[in-house]
CSV table of C-alpha atoms and ligand atoms in Angstrom, one decimal:
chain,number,residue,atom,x,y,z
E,1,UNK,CA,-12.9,-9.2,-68.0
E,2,UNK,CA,-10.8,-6.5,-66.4
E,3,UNK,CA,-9.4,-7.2,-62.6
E,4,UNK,CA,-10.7,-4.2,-61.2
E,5,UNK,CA,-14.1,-4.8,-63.0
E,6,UNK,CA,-14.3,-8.2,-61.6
E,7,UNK,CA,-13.2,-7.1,-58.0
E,8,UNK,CA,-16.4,-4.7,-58.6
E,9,UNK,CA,-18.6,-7.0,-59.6
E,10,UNK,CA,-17.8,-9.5,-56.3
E,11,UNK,CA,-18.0,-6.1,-54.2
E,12,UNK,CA,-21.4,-5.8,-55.4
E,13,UNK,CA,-22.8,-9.0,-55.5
E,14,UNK,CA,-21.6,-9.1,-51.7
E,15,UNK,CA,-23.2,-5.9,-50.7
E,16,UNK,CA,-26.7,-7.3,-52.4
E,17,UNK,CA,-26.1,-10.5,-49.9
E,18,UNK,CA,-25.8,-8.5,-47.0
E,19,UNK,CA,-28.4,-5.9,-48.0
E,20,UNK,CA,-30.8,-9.3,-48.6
E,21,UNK,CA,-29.5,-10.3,-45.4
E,22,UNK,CA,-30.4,-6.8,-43.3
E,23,UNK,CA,-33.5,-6.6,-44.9
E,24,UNK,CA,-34.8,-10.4,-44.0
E,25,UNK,CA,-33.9,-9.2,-40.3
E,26,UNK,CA,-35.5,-6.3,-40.5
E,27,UNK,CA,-39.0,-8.5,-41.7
E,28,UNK,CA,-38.0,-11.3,-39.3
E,29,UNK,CA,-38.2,-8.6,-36.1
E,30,UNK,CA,-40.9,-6.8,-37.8
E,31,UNK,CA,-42.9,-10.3,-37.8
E,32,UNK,CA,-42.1,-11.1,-34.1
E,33,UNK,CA,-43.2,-7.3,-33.0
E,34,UNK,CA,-46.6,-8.4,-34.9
E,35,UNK,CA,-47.0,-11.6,-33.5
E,36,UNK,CA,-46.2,-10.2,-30.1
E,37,UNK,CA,-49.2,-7.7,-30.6
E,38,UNK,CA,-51.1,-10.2,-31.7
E,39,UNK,CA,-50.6,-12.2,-29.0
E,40,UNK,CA,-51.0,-9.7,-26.4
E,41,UNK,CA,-54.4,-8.6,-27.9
E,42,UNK,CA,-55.8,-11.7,-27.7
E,43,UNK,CA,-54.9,-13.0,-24.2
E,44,UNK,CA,-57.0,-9.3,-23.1
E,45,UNK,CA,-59.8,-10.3,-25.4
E,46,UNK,CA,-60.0,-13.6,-24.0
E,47,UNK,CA,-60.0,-12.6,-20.2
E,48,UNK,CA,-62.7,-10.2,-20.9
E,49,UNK,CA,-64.8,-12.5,-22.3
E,50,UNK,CA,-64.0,-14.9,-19.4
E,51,UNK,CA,-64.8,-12.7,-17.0
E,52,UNK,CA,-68.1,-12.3,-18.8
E,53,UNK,CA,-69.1,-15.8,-18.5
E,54,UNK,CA,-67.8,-16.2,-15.6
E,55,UNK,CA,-70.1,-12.9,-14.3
E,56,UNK,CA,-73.3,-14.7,-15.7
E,57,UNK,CA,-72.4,-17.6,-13.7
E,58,UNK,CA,-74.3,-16.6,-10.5
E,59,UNK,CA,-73.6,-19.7,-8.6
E,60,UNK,CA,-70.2,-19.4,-9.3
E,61,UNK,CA,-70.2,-15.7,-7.9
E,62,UNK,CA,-71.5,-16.7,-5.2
E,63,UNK,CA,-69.0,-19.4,-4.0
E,64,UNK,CA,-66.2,-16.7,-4.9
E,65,UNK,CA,-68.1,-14.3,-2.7
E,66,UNK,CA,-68.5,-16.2,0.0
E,67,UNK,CA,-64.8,-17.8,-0.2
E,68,UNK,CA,-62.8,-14.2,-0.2
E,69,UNK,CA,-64.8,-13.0,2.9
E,70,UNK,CA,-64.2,-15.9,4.6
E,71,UNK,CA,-60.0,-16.2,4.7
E,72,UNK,CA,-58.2,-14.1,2.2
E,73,UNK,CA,-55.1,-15.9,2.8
E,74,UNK,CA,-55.7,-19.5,2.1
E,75,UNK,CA,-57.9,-18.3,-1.0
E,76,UNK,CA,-56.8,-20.7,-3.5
E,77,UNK,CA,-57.3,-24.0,-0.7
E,78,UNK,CA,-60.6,-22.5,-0.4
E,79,UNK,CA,-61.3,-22.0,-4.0
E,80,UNK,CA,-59.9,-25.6,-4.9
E,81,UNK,CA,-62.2,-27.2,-2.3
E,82,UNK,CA,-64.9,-25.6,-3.1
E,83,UNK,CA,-64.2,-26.4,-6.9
E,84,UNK,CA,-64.3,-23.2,-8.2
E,85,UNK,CA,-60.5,-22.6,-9.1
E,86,UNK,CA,-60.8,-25.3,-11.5
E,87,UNK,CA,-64.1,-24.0,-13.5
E,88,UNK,CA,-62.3,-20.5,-13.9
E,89,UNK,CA,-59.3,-21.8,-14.9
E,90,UNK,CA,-61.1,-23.9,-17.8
E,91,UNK,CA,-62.8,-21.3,-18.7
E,92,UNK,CA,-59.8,-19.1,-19.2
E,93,UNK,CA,-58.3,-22.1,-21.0
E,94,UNK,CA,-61.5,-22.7,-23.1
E,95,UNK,CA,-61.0,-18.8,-24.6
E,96,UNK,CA,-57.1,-19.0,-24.8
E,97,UNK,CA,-58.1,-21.7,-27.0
E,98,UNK,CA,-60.6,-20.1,-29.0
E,99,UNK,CA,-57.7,-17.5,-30.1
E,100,UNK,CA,-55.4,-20.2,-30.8
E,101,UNK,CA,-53.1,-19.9,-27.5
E,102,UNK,CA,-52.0,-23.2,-26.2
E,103,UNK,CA,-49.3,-21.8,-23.7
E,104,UNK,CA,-48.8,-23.6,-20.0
E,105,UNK,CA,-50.2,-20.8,-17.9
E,106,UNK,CA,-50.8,-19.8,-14.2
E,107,UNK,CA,-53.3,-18.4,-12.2
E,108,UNK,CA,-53.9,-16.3,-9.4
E,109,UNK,CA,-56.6,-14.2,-7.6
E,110,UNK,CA,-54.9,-11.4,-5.2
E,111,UNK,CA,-56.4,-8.6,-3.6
E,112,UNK,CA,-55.7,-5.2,-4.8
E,113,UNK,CA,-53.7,-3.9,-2.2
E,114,UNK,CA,-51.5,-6.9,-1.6
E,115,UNK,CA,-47.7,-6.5,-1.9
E,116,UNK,CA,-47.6,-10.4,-4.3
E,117,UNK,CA,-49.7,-7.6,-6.8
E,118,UNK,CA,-47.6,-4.7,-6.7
E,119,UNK,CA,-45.0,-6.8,-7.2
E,120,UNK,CA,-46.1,-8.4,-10.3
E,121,UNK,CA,-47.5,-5.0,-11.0
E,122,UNK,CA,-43.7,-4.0,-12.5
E,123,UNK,CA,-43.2,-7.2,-14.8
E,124,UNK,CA,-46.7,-6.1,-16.6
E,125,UNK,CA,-44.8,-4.6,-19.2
E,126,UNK,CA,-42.6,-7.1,-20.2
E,127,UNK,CA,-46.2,-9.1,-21.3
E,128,UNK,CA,-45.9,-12.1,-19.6
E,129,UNK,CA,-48.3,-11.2,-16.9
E,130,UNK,CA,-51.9,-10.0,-17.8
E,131,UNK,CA,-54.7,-9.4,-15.4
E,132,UNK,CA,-58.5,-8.5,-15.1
E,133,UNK,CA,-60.6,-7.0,-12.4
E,134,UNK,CA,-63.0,-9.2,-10.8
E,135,UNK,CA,-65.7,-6.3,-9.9
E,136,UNK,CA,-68.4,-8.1,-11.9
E,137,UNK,CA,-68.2,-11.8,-10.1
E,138,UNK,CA,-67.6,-9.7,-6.6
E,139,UNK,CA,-69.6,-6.7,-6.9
E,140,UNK,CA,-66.4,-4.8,-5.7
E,141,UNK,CA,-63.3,-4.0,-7.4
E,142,UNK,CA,-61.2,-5.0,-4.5
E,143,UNK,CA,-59.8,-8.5,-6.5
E,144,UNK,CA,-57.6,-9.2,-9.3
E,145,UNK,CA,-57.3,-12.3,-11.9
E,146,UNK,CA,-53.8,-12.3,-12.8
E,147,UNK,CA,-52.4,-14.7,-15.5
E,148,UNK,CA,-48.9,-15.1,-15.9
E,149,UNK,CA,-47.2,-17.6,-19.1
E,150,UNK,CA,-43.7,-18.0,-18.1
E,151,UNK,CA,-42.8,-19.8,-21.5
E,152,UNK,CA,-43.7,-17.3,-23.7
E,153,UNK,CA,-40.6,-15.7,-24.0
E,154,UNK,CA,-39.0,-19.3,-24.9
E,155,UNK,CA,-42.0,-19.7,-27.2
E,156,UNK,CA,-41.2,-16.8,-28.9
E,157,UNK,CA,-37.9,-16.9,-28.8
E,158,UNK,CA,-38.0,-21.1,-30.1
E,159,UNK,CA,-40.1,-19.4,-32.7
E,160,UNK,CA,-38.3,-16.8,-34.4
E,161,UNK,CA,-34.9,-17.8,-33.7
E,162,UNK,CA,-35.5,-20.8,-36.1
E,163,UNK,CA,-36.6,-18.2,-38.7
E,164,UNK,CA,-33.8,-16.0,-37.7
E,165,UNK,CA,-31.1,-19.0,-38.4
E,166,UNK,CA,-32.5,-20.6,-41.0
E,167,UNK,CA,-32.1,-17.3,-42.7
E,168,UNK,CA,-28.5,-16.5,-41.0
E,169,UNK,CA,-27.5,-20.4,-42.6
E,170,UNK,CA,-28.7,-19.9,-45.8
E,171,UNK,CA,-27.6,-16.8,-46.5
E,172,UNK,CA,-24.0,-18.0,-45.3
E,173,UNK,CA,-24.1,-20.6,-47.6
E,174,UNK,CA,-24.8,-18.5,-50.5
E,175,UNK,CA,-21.9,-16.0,-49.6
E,176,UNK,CA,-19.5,-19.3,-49.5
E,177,UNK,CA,-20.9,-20.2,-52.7
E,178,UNK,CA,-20.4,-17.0,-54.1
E,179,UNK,CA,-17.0,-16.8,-53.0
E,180,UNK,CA,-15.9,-20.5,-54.2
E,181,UNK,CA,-17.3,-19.1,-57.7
E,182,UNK,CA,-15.2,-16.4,-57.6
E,183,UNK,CA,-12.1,-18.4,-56.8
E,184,UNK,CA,-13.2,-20.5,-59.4
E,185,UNK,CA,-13.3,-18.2,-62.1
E,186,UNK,CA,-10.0,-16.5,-61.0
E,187,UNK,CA,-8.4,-19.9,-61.5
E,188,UNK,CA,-9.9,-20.5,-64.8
E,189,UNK,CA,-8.4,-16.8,-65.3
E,190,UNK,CA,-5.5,-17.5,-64.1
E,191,UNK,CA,-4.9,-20.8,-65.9
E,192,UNK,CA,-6.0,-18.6,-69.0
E,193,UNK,CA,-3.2,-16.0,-68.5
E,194,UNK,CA,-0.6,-19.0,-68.0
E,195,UNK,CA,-1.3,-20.9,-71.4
E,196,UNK,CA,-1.3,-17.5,-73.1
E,197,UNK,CA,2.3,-16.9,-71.6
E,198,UNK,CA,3.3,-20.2,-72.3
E,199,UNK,CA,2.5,-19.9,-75.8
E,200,UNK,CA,4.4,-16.5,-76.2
E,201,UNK,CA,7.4,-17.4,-74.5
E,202,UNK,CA,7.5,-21.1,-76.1
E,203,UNK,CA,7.4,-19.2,-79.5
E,204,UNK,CA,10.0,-17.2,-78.6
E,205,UNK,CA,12.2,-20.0,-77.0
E,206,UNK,CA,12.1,-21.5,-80.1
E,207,UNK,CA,12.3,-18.7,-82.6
E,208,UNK,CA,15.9,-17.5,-81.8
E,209,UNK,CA,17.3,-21.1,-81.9
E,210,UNK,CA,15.8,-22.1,-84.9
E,211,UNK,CA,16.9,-19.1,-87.0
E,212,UNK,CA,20.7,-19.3,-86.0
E,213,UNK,CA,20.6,-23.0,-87.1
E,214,UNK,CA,18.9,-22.0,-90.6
E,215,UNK,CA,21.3,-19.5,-91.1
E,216,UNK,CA,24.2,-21.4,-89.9
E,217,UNK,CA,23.3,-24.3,-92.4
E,218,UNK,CA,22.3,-21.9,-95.0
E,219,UNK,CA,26.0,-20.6,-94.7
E,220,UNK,CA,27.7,-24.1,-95.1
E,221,UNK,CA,25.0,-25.0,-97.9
E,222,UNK,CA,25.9,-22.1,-99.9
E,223,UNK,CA,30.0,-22.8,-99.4
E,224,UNK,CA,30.4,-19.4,-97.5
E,225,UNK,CA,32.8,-20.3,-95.6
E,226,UNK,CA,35.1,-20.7,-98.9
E,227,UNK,CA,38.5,-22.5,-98.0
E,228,UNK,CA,38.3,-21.4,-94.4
E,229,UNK,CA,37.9,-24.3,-92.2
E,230,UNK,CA,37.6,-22.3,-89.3
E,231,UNK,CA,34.4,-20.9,-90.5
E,232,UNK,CA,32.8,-24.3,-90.9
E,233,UNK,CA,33.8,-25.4,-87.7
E,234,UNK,CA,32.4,-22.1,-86.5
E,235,UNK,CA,28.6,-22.8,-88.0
E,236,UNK,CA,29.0,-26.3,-87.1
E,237,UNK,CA,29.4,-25.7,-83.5
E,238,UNK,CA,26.5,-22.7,-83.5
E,239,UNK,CA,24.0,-25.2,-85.3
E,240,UNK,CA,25.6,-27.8,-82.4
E,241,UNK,CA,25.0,-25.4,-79.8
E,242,UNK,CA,21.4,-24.1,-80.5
E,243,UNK,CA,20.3,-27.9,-81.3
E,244,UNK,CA,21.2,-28.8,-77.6
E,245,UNK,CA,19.2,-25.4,-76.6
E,246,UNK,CA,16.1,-26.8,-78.8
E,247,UNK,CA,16.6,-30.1,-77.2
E,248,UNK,CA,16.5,-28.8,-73.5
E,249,UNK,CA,13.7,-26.9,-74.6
E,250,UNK,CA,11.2,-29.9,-75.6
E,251,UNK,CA,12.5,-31.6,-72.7
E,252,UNK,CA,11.5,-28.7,-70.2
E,253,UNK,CA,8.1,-28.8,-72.2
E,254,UNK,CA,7.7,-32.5,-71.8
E,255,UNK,CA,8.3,-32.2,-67.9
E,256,UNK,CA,5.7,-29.7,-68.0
E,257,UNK,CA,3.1,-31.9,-68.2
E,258,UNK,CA,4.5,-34.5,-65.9
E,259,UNK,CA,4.9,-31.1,-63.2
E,260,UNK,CA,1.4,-30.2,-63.9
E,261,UNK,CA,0.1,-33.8,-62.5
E,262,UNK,CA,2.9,-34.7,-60.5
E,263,UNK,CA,3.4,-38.0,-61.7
E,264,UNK,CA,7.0,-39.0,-62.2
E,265,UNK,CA,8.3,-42.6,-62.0
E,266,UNK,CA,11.5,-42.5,-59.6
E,267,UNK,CA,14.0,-45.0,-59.4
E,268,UNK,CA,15.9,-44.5,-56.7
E,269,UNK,CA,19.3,-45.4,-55.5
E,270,UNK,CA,22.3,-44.9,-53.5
E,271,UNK,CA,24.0,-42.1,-55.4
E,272,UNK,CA,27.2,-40.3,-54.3
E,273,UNK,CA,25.9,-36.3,-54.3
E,274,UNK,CA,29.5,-35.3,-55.6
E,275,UNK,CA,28.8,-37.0,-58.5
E,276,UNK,CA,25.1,-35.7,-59.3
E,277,UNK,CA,26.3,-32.0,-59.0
E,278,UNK,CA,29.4,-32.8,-61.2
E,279,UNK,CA,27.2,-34.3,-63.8
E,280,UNK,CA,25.4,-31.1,-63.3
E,281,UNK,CA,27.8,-28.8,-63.9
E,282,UNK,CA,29.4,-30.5,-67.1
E,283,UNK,CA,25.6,-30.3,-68.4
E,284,UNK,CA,25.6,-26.4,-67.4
E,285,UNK,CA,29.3,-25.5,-69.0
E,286,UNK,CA,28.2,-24.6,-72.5
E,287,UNK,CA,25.7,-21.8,-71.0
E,288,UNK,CA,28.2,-21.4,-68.0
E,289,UNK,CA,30.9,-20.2,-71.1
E,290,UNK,CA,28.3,-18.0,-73.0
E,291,UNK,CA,28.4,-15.8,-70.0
E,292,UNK,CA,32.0,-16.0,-69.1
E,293,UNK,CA,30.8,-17.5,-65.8
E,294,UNK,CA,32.8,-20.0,-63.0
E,295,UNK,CA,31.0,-22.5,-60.7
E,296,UNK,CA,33.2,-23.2,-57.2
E,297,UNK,CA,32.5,-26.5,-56.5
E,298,UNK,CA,34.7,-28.5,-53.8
E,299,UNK,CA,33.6,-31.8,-52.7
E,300,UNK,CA,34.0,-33.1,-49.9
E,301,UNK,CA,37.1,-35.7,-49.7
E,302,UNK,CA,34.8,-38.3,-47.7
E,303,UNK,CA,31.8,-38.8,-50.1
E,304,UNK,CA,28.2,-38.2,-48.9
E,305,UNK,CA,25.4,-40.4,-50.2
E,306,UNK,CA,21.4,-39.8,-50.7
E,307,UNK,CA,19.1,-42.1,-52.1
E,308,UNK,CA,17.4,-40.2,-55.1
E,309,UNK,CA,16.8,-40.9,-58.5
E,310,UNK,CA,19.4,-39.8,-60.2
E,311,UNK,CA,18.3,-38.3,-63.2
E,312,UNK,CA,16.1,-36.3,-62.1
E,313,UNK,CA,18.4,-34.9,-59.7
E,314,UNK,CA,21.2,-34.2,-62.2
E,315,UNK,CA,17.9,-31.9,-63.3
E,316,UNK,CA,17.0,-30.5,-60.1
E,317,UNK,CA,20.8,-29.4,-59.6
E,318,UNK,CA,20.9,-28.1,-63.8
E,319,UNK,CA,17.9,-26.2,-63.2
E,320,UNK,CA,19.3,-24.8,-59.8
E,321,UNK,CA,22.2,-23.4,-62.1
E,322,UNK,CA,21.0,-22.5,-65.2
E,323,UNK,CA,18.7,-20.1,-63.8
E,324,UNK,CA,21.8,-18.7,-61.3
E,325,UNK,CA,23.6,-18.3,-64.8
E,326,UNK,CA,20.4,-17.0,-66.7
E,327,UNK,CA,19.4,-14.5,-63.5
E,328,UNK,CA,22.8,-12.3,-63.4
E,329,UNK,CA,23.9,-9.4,-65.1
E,330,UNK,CA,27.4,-9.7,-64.6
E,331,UNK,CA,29.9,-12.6,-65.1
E,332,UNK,CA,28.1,-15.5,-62.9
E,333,UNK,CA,29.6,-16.8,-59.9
E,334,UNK,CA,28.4,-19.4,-58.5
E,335,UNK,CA,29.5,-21.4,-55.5
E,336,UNK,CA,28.1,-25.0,-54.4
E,337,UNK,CA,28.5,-25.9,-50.8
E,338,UNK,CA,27.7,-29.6,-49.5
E,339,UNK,CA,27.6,-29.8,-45.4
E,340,UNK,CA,26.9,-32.8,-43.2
E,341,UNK,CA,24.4,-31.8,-40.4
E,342,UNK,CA,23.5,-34.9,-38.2
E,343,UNK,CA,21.2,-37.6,-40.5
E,344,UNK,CA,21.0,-34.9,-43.0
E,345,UNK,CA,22.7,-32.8,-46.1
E,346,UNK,CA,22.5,-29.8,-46.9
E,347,UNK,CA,23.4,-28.6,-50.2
E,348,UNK,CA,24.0,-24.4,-50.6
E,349,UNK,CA,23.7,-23.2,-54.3
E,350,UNK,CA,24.5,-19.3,-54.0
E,351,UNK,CA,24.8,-17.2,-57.4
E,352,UNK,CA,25.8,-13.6,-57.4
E,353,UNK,CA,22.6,-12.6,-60.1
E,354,UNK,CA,19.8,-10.1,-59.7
E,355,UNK,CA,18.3,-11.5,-56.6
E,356,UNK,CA,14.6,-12.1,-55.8
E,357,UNK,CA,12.9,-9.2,-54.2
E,358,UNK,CA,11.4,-10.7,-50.2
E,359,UNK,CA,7.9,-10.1,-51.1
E,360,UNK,CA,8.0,-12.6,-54.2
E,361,UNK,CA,10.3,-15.1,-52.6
E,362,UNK,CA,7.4,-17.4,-51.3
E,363,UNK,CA,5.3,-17.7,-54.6
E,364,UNK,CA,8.9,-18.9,-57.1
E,365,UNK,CA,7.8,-22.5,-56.3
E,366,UNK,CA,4.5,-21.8,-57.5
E,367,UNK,CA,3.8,-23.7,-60.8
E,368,UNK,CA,4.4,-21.1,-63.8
E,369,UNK,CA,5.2,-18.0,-61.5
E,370,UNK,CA,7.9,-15.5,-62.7
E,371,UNK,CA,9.5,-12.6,-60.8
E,372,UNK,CA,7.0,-9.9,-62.3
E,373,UNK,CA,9.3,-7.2,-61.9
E,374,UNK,CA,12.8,-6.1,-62.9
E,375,UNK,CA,15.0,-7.5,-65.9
E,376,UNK,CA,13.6,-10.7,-65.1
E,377,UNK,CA,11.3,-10.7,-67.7
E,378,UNK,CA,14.4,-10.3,-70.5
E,379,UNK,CA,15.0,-13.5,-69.8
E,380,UNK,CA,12.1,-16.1,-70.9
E,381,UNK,CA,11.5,-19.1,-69.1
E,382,UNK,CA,8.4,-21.0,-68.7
E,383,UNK,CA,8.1,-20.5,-64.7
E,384,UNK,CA,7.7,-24.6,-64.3
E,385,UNK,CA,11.7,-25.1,-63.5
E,386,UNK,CA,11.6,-24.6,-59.7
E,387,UNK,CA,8.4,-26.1,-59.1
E,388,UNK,CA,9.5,-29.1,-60.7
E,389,UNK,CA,12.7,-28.5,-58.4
E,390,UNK,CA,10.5,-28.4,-55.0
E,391,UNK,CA,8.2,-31.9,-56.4
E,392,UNK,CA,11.4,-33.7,-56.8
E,393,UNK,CA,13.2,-32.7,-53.7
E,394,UNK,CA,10.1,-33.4,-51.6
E,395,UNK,CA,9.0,-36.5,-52.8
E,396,UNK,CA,12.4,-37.9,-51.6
E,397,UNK,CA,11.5,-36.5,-48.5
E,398,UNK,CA,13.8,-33.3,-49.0
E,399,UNK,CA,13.2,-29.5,-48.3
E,400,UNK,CA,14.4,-26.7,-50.5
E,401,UNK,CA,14.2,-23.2,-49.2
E,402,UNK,CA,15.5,-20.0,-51.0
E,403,UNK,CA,17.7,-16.9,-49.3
E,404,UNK,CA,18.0,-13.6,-51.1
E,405,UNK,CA,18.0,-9.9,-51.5
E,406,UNK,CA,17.5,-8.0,-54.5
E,407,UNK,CA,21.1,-6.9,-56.6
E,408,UNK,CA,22.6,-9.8,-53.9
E,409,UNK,CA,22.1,-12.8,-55.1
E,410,UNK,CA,20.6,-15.6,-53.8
E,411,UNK,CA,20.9,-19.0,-52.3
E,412,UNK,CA,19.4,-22.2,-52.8
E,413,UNK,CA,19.2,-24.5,-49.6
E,414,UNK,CA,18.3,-28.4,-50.5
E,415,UNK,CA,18.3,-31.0,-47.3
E,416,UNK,CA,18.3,-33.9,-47.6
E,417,UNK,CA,18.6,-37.7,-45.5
E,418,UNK,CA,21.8,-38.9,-45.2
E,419,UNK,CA,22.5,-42.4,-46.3
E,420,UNK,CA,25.3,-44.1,-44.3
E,421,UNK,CA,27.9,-46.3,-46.1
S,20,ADP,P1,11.8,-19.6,-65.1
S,20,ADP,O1,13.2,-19.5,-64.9
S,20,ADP,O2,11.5,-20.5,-66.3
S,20,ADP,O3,11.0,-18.3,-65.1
S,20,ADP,P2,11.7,-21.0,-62.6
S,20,ADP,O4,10.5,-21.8,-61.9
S,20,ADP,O5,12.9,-21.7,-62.7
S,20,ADP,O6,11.1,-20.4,-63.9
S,20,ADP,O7,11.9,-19.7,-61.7
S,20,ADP,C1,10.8,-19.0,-61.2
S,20,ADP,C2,11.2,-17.5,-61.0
S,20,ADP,O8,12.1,-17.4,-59.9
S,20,ADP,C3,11.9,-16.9,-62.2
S,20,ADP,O9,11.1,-16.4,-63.1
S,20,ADP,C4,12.8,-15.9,-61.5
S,20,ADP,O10,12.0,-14.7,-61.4
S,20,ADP,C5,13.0,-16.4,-60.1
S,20,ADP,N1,14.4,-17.0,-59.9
S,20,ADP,C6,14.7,-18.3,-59.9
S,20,ADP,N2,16.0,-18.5,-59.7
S,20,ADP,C7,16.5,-17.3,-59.5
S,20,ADP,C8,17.9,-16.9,-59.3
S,20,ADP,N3,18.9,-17.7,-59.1
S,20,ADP,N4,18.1,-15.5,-59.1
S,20,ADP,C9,17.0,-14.7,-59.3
S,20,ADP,N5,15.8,-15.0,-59.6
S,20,ADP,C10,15.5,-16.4,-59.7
């Protein structure tokens, strides 16, 4: 599938989520505005219908009666004493009940023209207060029964903000879920791309080297060379030459796979460093004189020791040079730079090659990454060389950093501890 096809589809798939997600808000306001109207219609219903019983309850009127003539201020005393507060306000309960309300609620009976009404008068709207007129228990219109629920904006609230984050928390998940799938599949992608790569440039690796020797021997098994001894010595050393090339070839392969699961065996010792990069550079000489190329290497006269295993630190410095030889145009020149800095060395490998443009520079320890522009793709390599560098260095608790600038060169900075001797 095609990148930009595959960006699409994600694109797509996301806005569906958050179209899903808009419209389940949409519903989830839509059903609190309901339930609010619901609600609201039914607390009216069931004070008119209380007020109806409570009407046909002569008795009962006339305690009320008598009650507001008598003090208007101390009302509700009055009302309690007498017994009647606590009939009305079961019978308001009994309704709320019948409509399936079981909210904490209060009461009160104020007089028309009392500023406690007008008051409450403004918070009406907001539906937390409701009231009724009491004309039919007082045959005058001069009192109103107000009931106010003070949780039922929490109620609500409790209500539909569970909805509202169940919602929010499972659509979330779904979004991470998408997103971990598409990582997924751009790995498998990735890892797709990498073995296809792999395969070209193995098969080309191996192509040129092969063919030289086969016509090299083909030469000497025909007697081409006739009488001149020269000649033979010539195909020997070519067959000699591209054999060693094969041979760093399967070993670079076989480390592959160690690379890929990080698992080498070290065995570690007190080595001097002088003597790992010289071992180095001896290995490096044949492709060193290919390109007419010169390494400047100085030790230092008082040696410096690290405790690595050596082997694989004669390969951490070979790879270090082969590609400084392999990534130049020109005649390489290479210098190699060894400094003390407190408990620590730090080793400089700087070539004079192509450079590695600033924007690439933090993926080249990446496992199979290649520079994907410039003439770095004329020279093959299987991209496993510095991340094989950076595992080694760091498991003997190393750092490697690069420096460089495209057409520059660049500079390879290993530090490692120091041992003392
Ligand atoms: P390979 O050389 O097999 O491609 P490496 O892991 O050794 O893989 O290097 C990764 C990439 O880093 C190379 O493809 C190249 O683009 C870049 N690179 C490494 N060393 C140098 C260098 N000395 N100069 C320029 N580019 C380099």
């Amino acid at each position: 599938m095609k990148t930009g096809f595959r960006k699409y589809t994600f694109v797509l798939a996301l806005f569906i989520i958050l179209a899903l997600l808009a419209t389940q808000i949409k519903w989830i306001i839509y059903s609190i505005r309901f339930q609010d109207k619901v609600f609201e219609k039914s607390v009216e219903l069931a004070l008119s219908e209380t007020m109806t019983t409570l009407t046909a309850d002569k008795p009962l009127c006339s305690m009320v009666k008598a009650c507001v003539e008598c003090d208007t201020a101390r009302l509700k005393t009055q009302l309690t004493t007498a017994g009647v507060w606590e009939k009305i306000h079961d019978a308001i309960e009994s309704e709320l009940r019948s409509y399936d309300i079981d909210l904490e609620y209060e009461m009160y009976i104020l007089e028309n023209k009392s500023e406690e009404l007008k008051a409450l008068q403004k918070e009406f709207d907001n539906g937390l207060y409701y009231s009724r007129c009491m004309g039919g228990i007082l045959g005058h219109s001069g009192y109103q029964l107000v009931v106010e629920f003070p949780s039922r904006t929490r109620f609500f609230f409790a209500k539909a903000g569970l909805m509202f984050l169940g919602s929010v928390v499972l659509i979330f998940l779904l979004i991470v879920s998408l997103y971990n799938i598409f990582r997924i599949y751009n790995r498998e992608i990735r890892i797709a791309q990498h073995t296809k790569e792999l395969l070209n440039n193995v098969s080309h690796e191996f192509k040129t080297p092969l063919s030289s020797i086969a016509l090299a021997s083909n030469m000497i098994r025909k007697r081409r060379y006739g009488t001149n001894e020269q000649k033979l010595e010539n195909y020997a050393e070519l067959i000699f030459k591209e054999n060693r090339k094969l041979q760093n070839l399967v070993e670079s392969l076989l480390r592959l796979e160690a690379v890929e699961r990080n698992a080498f065996d070290y065995s570690k010792e007190d080595v001097a460093i002088s003597d790992v990069i010289q071992e180095a550079i001896s290995t490096c000489e044949m492709l060193l004189d290919e390109k007419q190329g010169s390494i400047l290497y100085q030790p230092n006269p008082d040696k410096m020791y690290v405790c690595v295993d050596r082997l694989h630190f004669i390969n951490v410095f070979v790879n270090l040079l082969s590609n400084a030889i392999k990534y130049s145009k020109n005649e390489p020149q290479i210098k190699i730079e060894t400094i003390k800095q407190n408990d620590k060395l730090r080793i400089e490998v700087t070539d004079n090659g192509i450079g590695i443009p600033l924007k690439f520079q933090k993926y080249i320890f990446n496992k199979y990454y290649r520079v994907p522009t410039g003439d770095v793709h004329n020279t093959k390599g299987f991209g496993i060389g510095l991340a094989y560098v950076k595992q080694i260095v760091e498991a003997h608790n190393g750092t490697i950093s690069v420096e460089s600038e495209t057409e520059n060169g660049t500079t390879f900075i290993i530090q490692l501890p120091e041992i003392k001797k």
